[in-house]
XYZ file of N, CA and C in Angstrom:
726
model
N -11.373 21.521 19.495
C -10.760 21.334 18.174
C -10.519 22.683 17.534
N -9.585 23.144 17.179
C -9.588 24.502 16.484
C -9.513 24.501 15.174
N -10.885 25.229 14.890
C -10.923 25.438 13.211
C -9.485 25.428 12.343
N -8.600 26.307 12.905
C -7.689 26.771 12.286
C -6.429 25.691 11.544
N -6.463 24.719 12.739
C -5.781 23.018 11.803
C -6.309 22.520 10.854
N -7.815 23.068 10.737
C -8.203 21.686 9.699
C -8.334 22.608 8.536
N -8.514 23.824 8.437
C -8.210 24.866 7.808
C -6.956 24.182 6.901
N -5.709 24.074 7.277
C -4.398 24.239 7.009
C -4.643 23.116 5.620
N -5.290 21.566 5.946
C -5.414 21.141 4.837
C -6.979 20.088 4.666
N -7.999 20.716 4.360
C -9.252 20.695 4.442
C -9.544 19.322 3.717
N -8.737 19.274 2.456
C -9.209 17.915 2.164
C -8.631 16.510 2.556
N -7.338 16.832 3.921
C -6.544 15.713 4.115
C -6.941 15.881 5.784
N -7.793 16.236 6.033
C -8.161 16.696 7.647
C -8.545 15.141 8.342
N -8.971 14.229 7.359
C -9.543 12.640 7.858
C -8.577 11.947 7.094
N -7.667 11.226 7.522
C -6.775 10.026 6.680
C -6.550 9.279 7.525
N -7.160 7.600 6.333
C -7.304 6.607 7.088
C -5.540 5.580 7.137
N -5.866 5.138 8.313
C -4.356 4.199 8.669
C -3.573 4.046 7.779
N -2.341 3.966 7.749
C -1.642 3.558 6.907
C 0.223 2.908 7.543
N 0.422 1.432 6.404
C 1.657 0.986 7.168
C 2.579 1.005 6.010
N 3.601 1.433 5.897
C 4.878 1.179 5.048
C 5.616 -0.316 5.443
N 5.985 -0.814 4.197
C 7.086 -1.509 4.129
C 7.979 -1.661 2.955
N 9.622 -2.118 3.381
C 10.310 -2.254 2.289
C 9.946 -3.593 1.193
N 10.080 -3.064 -0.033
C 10.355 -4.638 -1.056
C 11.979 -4.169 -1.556
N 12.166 -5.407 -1.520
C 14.210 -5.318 -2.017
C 13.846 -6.234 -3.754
N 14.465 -5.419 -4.454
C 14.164 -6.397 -5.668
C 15.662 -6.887 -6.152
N 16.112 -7.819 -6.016
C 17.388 -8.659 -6.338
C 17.323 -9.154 -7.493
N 18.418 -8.810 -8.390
C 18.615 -8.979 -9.873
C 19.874 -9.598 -9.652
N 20.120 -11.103 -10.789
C 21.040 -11.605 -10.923
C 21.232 -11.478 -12.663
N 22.379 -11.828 -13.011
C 22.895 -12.104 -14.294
C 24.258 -12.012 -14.444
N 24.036 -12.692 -16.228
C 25.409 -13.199 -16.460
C 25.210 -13.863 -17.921
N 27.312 -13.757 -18.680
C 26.379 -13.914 -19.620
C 26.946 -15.394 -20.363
N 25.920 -15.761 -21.531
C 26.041 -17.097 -21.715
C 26.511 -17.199 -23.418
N 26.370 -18.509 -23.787
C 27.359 -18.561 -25.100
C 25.681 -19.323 -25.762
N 24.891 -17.914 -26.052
C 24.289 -17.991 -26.977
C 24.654 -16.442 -28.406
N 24.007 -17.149 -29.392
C 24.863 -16.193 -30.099
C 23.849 -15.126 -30.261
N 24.212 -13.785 -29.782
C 23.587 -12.681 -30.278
C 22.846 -11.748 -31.342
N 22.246 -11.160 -31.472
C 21.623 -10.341 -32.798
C 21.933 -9.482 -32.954
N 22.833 -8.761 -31.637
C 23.902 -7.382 -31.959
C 25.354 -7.517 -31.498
N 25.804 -7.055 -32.795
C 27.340 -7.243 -32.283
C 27.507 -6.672 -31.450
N 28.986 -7.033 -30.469
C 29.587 -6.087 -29.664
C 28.357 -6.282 -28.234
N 27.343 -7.148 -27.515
C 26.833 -7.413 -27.160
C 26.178 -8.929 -27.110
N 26.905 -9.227 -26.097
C 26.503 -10.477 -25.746
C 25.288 -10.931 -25.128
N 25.308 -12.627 -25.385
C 23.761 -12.344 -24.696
C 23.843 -12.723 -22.888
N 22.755 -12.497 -22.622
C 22.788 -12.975 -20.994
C 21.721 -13.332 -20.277
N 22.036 -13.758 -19.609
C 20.183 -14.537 -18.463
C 20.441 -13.715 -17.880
N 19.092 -13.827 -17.234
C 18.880 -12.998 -16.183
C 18.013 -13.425 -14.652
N 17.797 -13.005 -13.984
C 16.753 -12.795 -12.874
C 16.220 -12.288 -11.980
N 15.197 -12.444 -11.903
C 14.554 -11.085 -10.589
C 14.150 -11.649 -9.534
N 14.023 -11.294 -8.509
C 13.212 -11.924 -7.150
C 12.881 -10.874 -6.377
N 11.710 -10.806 -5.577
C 11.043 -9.636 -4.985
C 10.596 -10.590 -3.533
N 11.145 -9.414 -2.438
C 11.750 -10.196 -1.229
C 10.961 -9.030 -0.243
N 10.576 -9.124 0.883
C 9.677 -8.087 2.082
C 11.175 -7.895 2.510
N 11.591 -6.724 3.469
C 12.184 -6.527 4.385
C 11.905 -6.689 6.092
N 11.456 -7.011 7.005
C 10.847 -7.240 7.829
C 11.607 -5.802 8.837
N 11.185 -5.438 10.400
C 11.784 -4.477 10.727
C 13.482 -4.734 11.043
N 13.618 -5.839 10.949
C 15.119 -5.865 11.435
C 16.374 -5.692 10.073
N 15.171 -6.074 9.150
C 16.107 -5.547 7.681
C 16.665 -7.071 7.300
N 15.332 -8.370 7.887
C 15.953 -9.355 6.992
C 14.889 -9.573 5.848
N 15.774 -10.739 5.173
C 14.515 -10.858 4.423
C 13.467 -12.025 4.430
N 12.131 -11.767 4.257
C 11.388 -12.320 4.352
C 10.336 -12.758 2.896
N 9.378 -13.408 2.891
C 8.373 -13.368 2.210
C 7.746 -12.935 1.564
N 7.315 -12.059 0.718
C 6.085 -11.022 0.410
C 4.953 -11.605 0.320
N 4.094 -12.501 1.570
C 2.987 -12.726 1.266
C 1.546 -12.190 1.509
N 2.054 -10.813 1.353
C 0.472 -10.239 1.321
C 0.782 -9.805 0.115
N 1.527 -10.312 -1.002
C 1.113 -9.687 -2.435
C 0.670 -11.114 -3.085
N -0.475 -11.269 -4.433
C -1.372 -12.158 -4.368
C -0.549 -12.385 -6.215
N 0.307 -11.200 -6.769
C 0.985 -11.739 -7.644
C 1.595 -10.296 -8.216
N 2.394 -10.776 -9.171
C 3.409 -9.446 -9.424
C 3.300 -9.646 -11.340
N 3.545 -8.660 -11.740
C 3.265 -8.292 -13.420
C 4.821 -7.946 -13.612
N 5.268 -8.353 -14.569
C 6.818 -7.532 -15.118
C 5.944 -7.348 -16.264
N 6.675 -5.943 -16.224
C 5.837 -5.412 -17.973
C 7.478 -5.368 -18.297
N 7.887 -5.821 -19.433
C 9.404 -6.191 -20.041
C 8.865 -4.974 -21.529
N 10.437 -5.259 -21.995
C 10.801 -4.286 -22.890
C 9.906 -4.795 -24.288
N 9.544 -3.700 -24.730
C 8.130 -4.148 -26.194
C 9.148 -5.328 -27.269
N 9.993 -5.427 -27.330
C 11.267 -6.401 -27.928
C 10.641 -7.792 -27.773
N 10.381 -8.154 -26.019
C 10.162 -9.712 -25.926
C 8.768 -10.086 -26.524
N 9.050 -11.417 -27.210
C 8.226 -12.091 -26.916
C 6.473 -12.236 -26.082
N 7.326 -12.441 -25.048
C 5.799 -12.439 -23.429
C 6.538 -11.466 -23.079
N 5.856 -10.033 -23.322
C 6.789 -8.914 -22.658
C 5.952 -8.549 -21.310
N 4.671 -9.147 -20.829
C 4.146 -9.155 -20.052
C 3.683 -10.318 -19.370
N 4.731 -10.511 -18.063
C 4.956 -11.704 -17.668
C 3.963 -11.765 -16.114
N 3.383 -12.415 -15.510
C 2.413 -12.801 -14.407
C 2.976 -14.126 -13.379
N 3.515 -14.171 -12.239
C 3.297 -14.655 -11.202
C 2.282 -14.463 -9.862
N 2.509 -15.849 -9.326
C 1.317 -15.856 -8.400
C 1.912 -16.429 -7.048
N 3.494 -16.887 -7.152
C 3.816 -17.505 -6.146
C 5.716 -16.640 -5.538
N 5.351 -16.190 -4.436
C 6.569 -15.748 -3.833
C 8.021 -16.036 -4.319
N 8.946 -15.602 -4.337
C 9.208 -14.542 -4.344
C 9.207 -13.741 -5.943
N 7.793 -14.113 -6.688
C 7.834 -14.572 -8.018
C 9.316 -13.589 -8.609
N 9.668 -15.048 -8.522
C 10.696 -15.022 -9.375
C 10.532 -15.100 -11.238
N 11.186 -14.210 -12.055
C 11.209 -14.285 -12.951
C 12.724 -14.647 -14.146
N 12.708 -15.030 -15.192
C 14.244 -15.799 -15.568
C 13.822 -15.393 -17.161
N 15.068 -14.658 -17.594
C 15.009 -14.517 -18.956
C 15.931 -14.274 -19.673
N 16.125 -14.147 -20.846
C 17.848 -13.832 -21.467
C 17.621 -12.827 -22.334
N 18.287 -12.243 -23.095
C 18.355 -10.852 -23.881
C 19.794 -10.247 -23.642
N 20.083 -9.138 -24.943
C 21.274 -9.047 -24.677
C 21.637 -7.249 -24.335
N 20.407 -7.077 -24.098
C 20.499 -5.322 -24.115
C 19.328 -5.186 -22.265
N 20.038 -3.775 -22.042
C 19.761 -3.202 -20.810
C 18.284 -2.122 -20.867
N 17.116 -1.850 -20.085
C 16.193 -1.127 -20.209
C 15.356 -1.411 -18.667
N 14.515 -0.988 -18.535
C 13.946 0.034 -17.716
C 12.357 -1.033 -18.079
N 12.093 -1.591 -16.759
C 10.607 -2.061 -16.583
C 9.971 -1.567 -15.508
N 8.541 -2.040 -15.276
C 7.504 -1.505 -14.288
C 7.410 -3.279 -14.067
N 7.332 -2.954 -12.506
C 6.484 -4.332 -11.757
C 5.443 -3.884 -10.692
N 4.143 -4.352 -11.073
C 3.175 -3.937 -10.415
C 2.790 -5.518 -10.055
N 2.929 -4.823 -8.328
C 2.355 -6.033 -7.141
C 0.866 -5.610 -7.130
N 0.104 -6.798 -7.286
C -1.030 -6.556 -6.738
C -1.248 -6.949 -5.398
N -2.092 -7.160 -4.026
C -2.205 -6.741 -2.753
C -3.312 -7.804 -2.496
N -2.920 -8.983 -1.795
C -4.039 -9.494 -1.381
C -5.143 -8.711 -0.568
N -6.308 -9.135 -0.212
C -7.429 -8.814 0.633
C -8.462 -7.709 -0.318
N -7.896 -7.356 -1.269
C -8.529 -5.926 -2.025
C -7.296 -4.619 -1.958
N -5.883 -5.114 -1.370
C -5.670 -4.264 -1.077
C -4.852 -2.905 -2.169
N -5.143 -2.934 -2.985
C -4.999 -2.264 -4.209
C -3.780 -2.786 -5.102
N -3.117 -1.747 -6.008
C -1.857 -2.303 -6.919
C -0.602 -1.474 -6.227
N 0.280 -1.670 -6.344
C 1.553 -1.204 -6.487
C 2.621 -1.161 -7.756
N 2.958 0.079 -8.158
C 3.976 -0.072 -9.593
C 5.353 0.297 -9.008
N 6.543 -0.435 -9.221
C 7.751 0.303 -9.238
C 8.399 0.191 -10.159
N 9.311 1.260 -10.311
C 10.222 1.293 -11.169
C 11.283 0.390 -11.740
N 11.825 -0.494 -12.557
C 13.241 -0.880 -12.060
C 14.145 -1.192 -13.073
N 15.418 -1.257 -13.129
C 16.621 -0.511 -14.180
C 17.290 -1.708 -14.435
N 16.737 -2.576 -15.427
C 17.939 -3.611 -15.614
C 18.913 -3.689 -16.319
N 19.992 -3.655 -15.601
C 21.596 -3.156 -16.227
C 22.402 -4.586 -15.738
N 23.510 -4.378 -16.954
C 24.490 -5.198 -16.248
C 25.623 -5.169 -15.850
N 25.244 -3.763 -15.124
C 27.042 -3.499 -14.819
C 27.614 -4.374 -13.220
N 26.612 -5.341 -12.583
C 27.155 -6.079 -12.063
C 26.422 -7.500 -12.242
N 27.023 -8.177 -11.447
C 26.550 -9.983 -11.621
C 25.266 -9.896 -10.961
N 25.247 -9.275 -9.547
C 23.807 -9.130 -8.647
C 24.094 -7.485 -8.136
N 22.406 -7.268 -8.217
C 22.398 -5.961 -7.167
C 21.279 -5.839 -6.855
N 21.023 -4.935 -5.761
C 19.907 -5.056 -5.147
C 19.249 -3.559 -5.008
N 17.771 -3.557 -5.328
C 17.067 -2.400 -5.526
C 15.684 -1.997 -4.277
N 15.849 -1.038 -2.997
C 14.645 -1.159 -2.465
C 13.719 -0.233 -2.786
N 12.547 -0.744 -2.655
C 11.343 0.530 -2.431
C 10.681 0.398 -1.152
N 9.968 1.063 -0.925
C 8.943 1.775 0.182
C 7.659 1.641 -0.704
N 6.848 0.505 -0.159
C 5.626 0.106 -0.220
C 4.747 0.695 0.894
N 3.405 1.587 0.133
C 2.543 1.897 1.401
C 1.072 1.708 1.119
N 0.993 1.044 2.413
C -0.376 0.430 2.273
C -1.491 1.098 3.194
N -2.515 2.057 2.388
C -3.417 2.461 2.938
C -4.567 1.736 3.527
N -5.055 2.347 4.727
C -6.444 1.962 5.213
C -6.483 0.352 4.649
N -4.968 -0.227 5.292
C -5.446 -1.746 4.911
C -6.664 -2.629 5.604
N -7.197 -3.806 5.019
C -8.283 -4.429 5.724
C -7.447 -5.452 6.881
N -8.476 -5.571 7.978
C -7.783 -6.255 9.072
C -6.676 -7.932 8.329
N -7.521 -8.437 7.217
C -6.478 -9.489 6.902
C -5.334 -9.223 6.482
N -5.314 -8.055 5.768
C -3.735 -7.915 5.667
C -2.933 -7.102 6.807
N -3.562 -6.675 6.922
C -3.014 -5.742 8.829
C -2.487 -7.418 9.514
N -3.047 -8.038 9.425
C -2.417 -9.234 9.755
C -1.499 -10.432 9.543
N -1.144 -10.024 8.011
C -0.189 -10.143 6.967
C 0.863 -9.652 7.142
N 0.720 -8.358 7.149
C 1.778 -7.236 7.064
C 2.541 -7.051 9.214
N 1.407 -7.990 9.944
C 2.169 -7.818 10.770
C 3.232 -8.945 11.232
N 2.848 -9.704 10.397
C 4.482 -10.747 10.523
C 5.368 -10.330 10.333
N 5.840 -9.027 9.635
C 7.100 -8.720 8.397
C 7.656 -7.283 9.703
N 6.720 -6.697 10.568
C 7.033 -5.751 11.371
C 5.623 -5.288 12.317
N 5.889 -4.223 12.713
C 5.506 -3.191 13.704
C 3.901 -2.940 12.444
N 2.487 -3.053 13.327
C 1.566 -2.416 12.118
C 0.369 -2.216 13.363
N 0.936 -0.933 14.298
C 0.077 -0.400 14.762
C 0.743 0.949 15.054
N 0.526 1.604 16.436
C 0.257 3.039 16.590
C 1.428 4.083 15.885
N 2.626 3.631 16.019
C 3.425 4.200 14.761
C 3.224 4.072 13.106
N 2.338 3.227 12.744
C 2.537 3.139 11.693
C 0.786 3.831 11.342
N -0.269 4.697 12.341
C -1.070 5.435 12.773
C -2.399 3.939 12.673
N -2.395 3.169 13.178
C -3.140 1.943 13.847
C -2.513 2.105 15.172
N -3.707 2.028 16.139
C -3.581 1.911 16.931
C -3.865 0.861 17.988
N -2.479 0.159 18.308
C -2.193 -1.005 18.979
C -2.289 -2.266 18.214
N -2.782 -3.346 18.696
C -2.721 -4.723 17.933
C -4.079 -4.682 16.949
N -3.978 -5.512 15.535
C -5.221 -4.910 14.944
C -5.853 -6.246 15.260
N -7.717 -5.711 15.969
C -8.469 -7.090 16.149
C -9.099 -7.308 14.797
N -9.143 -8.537 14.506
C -9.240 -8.493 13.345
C -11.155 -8.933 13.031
N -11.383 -10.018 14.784
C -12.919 -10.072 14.777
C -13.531 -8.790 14.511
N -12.897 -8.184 15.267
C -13.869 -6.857 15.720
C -14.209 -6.142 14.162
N -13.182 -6.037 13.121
C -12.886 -5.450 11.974
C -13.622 -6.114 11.230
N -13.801 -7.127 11.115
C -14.881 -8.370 10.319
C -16.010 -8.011 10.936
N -16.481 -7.849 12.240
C -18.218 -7.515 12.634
C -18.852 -6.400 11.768
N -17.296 -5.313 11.804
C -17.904 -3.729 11.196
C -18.115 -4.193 9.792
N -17.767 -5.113 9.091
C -17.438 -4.999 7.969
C -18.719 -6.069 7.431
N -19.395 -6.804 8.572
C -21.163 -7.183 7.839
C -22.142 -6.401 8.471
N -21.811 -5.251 8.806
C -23.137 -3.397 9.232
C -22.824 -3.604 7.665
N -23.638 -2.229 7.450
C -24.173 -2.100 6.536
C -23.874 -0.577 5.724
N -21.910 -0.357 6.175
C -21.109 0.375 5.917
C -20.087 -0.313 5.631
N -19.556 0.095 4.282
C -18.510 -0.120 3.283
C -17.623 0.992 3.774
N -16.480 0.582 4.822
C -15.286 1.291 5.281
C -14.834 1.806 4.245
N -14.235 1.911 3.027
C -13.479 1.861 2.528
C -13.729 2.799 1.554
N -15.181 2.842 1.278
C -16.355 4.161 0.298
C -16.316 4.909 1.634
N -16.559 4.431 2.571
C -16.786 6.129 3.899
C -15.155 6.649 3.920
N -14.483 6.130 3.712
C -13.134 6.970 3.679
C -12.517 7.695 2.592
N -13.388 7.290 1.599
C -13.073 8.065 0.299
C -13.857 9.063 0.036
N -15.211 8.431 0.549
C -15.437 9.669 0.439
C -15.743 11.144 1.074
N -14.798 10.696 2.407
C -14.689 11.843 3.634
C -13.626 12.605 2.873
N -12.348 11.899 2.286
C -11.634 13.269 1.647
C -12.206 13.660 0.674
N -13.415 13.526 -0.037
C -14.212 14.480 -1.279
C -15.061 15.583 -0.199
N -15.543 15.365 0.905
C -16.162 16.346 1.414
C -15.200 17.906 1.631
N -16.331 18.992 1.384
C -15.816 20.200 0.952
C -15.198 20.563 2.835
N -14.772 21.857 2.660
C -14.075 21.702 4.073
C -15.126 22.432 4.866
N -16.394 23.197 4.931
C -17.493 23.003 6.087
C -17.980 22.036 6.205
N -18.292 20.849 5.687
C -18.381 19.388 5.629
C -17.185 19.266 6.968
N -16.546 19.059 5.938
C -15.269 18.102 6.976
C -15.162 19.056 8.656
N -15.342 19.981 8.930
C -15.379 20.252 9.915
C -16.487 19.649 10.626
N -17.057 19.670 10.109
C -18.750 19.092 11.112
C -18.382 17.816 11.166
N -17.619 16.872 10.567
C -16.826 15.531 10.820
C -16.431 15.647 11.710
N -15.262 16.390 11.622
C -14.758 16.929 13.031
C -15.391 16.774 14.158
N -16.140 17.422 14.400
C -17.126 18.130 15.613
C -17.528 16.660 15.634
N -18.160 15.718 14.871
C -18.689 14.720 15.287
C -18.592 13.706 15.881
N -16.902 13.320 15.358
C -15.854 12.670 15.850
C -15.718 13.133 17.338
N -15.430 14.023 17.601
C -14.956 14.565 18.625
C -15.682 14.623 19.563
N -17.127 14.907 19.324
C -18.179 14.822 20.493
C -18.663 13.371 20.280
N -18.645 12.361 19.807
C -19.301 10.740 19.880
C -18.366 9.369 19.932
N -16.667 10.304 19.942
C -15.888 9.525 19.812
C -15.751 8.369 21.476
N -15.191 7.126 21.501
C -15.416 6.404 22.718
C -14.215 5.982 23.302
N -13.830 5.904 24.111
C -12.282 5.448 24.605
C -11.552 4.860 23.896
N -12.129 4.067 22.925
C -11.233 2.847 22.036
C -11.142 3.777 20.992
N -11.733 5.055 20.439
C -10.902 5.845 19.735
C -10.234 6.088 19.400
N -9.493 5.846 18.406
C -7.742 6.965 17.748
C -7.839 7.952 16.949
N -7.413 8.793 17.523
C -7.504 9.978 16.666
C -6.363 10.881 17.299
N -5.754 11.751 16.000
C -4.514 12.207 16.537
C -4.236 13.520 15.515
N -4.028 14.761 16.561
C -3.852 15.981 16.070
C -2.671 16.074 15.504
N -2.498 16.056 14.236
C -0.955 16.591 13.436
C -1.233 18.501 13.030
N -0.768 18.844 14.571
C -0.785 20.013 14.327
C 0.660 20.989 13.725
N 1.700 20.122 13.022
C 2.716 20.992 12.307
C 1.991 20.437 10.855
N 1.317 19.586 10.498
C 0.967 19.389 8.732
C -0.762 19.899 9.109
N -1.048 20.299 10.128
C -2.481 20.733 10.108
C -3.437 20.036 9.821
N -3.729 18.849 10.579
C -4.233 17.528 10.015
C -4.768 16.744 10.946
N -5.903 15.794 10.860
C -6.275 15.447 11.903
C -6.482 14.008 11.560
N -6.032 12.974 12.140
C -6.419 11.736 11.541
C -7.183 10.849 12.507
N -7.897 9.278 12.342
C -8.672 8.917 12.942
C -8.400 7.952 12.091
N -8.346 6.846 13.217
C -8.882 5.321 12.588
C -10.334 4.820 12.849
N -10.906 4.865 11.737
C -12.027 4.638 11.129
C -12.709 3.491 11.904
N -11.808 2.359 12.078
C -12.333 1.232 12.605
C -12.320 1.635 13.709
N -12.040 2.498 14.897
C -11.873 2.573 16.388
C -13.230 3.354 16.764
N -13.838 3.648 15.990
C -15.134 4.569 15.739
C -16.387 3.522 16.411
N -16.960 4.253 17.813
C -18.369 3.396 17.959
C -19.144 2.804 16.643
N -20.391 2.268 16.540
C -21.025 1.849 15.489
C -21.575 2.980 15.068
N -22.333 3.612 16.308
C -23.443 4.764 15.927
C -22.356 6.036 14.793
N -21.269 5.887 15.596
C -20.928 7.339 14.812
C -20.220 6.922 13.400
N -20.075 5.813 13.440
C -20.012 5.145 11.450
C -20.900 5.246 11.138
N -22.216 4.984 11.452
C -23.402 5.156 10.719
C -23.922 6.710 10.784
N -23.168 7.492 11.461
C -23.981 8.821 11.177
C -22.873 9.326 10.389
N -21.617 9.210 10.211
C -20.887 9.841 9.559
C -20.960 9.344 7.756
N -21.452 7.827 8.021
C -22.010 7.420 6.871
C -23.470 8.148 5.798
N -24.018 8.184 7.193
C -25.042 8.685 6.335
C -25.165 10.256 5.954
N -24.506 10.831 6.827
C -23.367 12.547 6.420
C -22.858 12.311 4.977
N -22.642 11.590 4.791
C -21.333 11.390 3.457
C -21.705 11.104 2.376
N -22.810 10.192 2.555
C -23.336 9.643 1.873
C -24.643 11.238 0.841
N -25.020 11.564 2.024
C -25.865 12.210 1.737
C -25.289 13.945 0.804
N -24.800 14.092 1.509
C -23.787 15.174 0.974
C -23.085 15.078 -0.637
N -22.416 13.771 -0.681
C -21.898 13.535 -1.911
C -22.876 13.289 -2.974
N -24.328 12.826 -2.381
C -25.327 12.887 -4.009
C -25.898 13.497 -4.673
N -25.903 15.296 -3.523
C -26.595 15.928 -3.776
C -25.816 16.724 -5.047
């Protein structure tokens, strides 16, 4: 292992799996013969729908999100609106254009997501994508997310994710998810001795992969014997209380 990669970026030297996918957010409207509160502005419905892209670029489902928030303009009413069911769709009228946040939350634990998005009406429908990325997801949504596409060694999982095997690690008596957070707080002579540890206890079913142009070394956490989760655990553990 040469010092000199992990050097390059000391606190990103361990990063756990991670899979991207698209959300397409489809806005309809149009406008209707209610009477307005500003002249020269009509009023209009509206709607949103939030759709997965799968790898072939159709659309699918979003069901590894467990519900979606529109935070709407301080004007409405319920300017903070909550679904729980695909493609939560949302329906509303108003007669002026502005700028909301929709934050997906992530089944399994798997954190929030906020995006941006611009509701205008300079057409009837249009369509808006983002790039959703989902870190160090847990095997249930690794299993979610692999209906919609590809969620192994390109996406730095390596191969099909077992999901028993991921559930055994996960009743030891290591919280994956605190050992990965808090391997990027370790200072960088820390993280080298990770290194070294990985490297000398690691076992065939191992992944780990030198990004030697970003100077970086990554490892899936779950491919890790037991023994060397529990010593890297108790490394981490110990280090961070002092």
């Amino acid at each position: 292992m040469s010092v000199a990669r992990v050097q390059c970026a000391p606190r990103d030297a361990l990063t756990a799996p991670q899979i991207k996918r698209q959300v397409k957010i489809i806005t309809t409207q149009k406008p209707i013969s209610e009477p307005s509160p500003v002249d020269g502005y009509p009023m209009r419905a509206w709607s949103i729908e939030l759709w997965l892209l799968d790898d072939a670029g159709n659309e699918v489902s979003p069901n590894m999100f467990e519900k979606a928030v529109y935070n709407l303009h301080p004007s409405f009413d319920k300017n903070k609106q909550t679904f729980k069911k695909p493609p939560f769709r949302i329906e509303e009228k108003g007669w002026g254009e502005f700028d909301m946040t929709i934050v997906l939350t992530t089944m399994h634990k798997g954190g929030e997501h906020t995006m941006e998005h611009d509701l205008n009406f300079q057409s009837e429908r249009y369509e808006a994508k983002h790039t959703v990325t989902f870190r160090n997801p847990k095997p249930e949504l690794v299993a979610l997310l692999s209906e919609s596409g590809p969620a192994g060694e390109q996406n730095g999982v390596r191969g099909k994710v077992d999901a028993a095997k991921k559930k055994n690690r996960r009743d030891k008596n290591v919280d994956m998810e605190k050992l990965a957070e808090g391997l990027q707080k370790l200072t960088e002579d820390d993280l080298l001795h990770v290194v070294t540890l990985v490297h000398d206890n690691k076992s065939t079913e191992t992944y780990t992969k030198n990004d030697v142009e970003n100077g970086e070394f990554h490892v899936d956490l779950y491919t890790l014997p037991d023994s060397l989760v529990k010593q890297l655990w108790d490394f981490t553990s110990a280090k961070l209380d002092t």
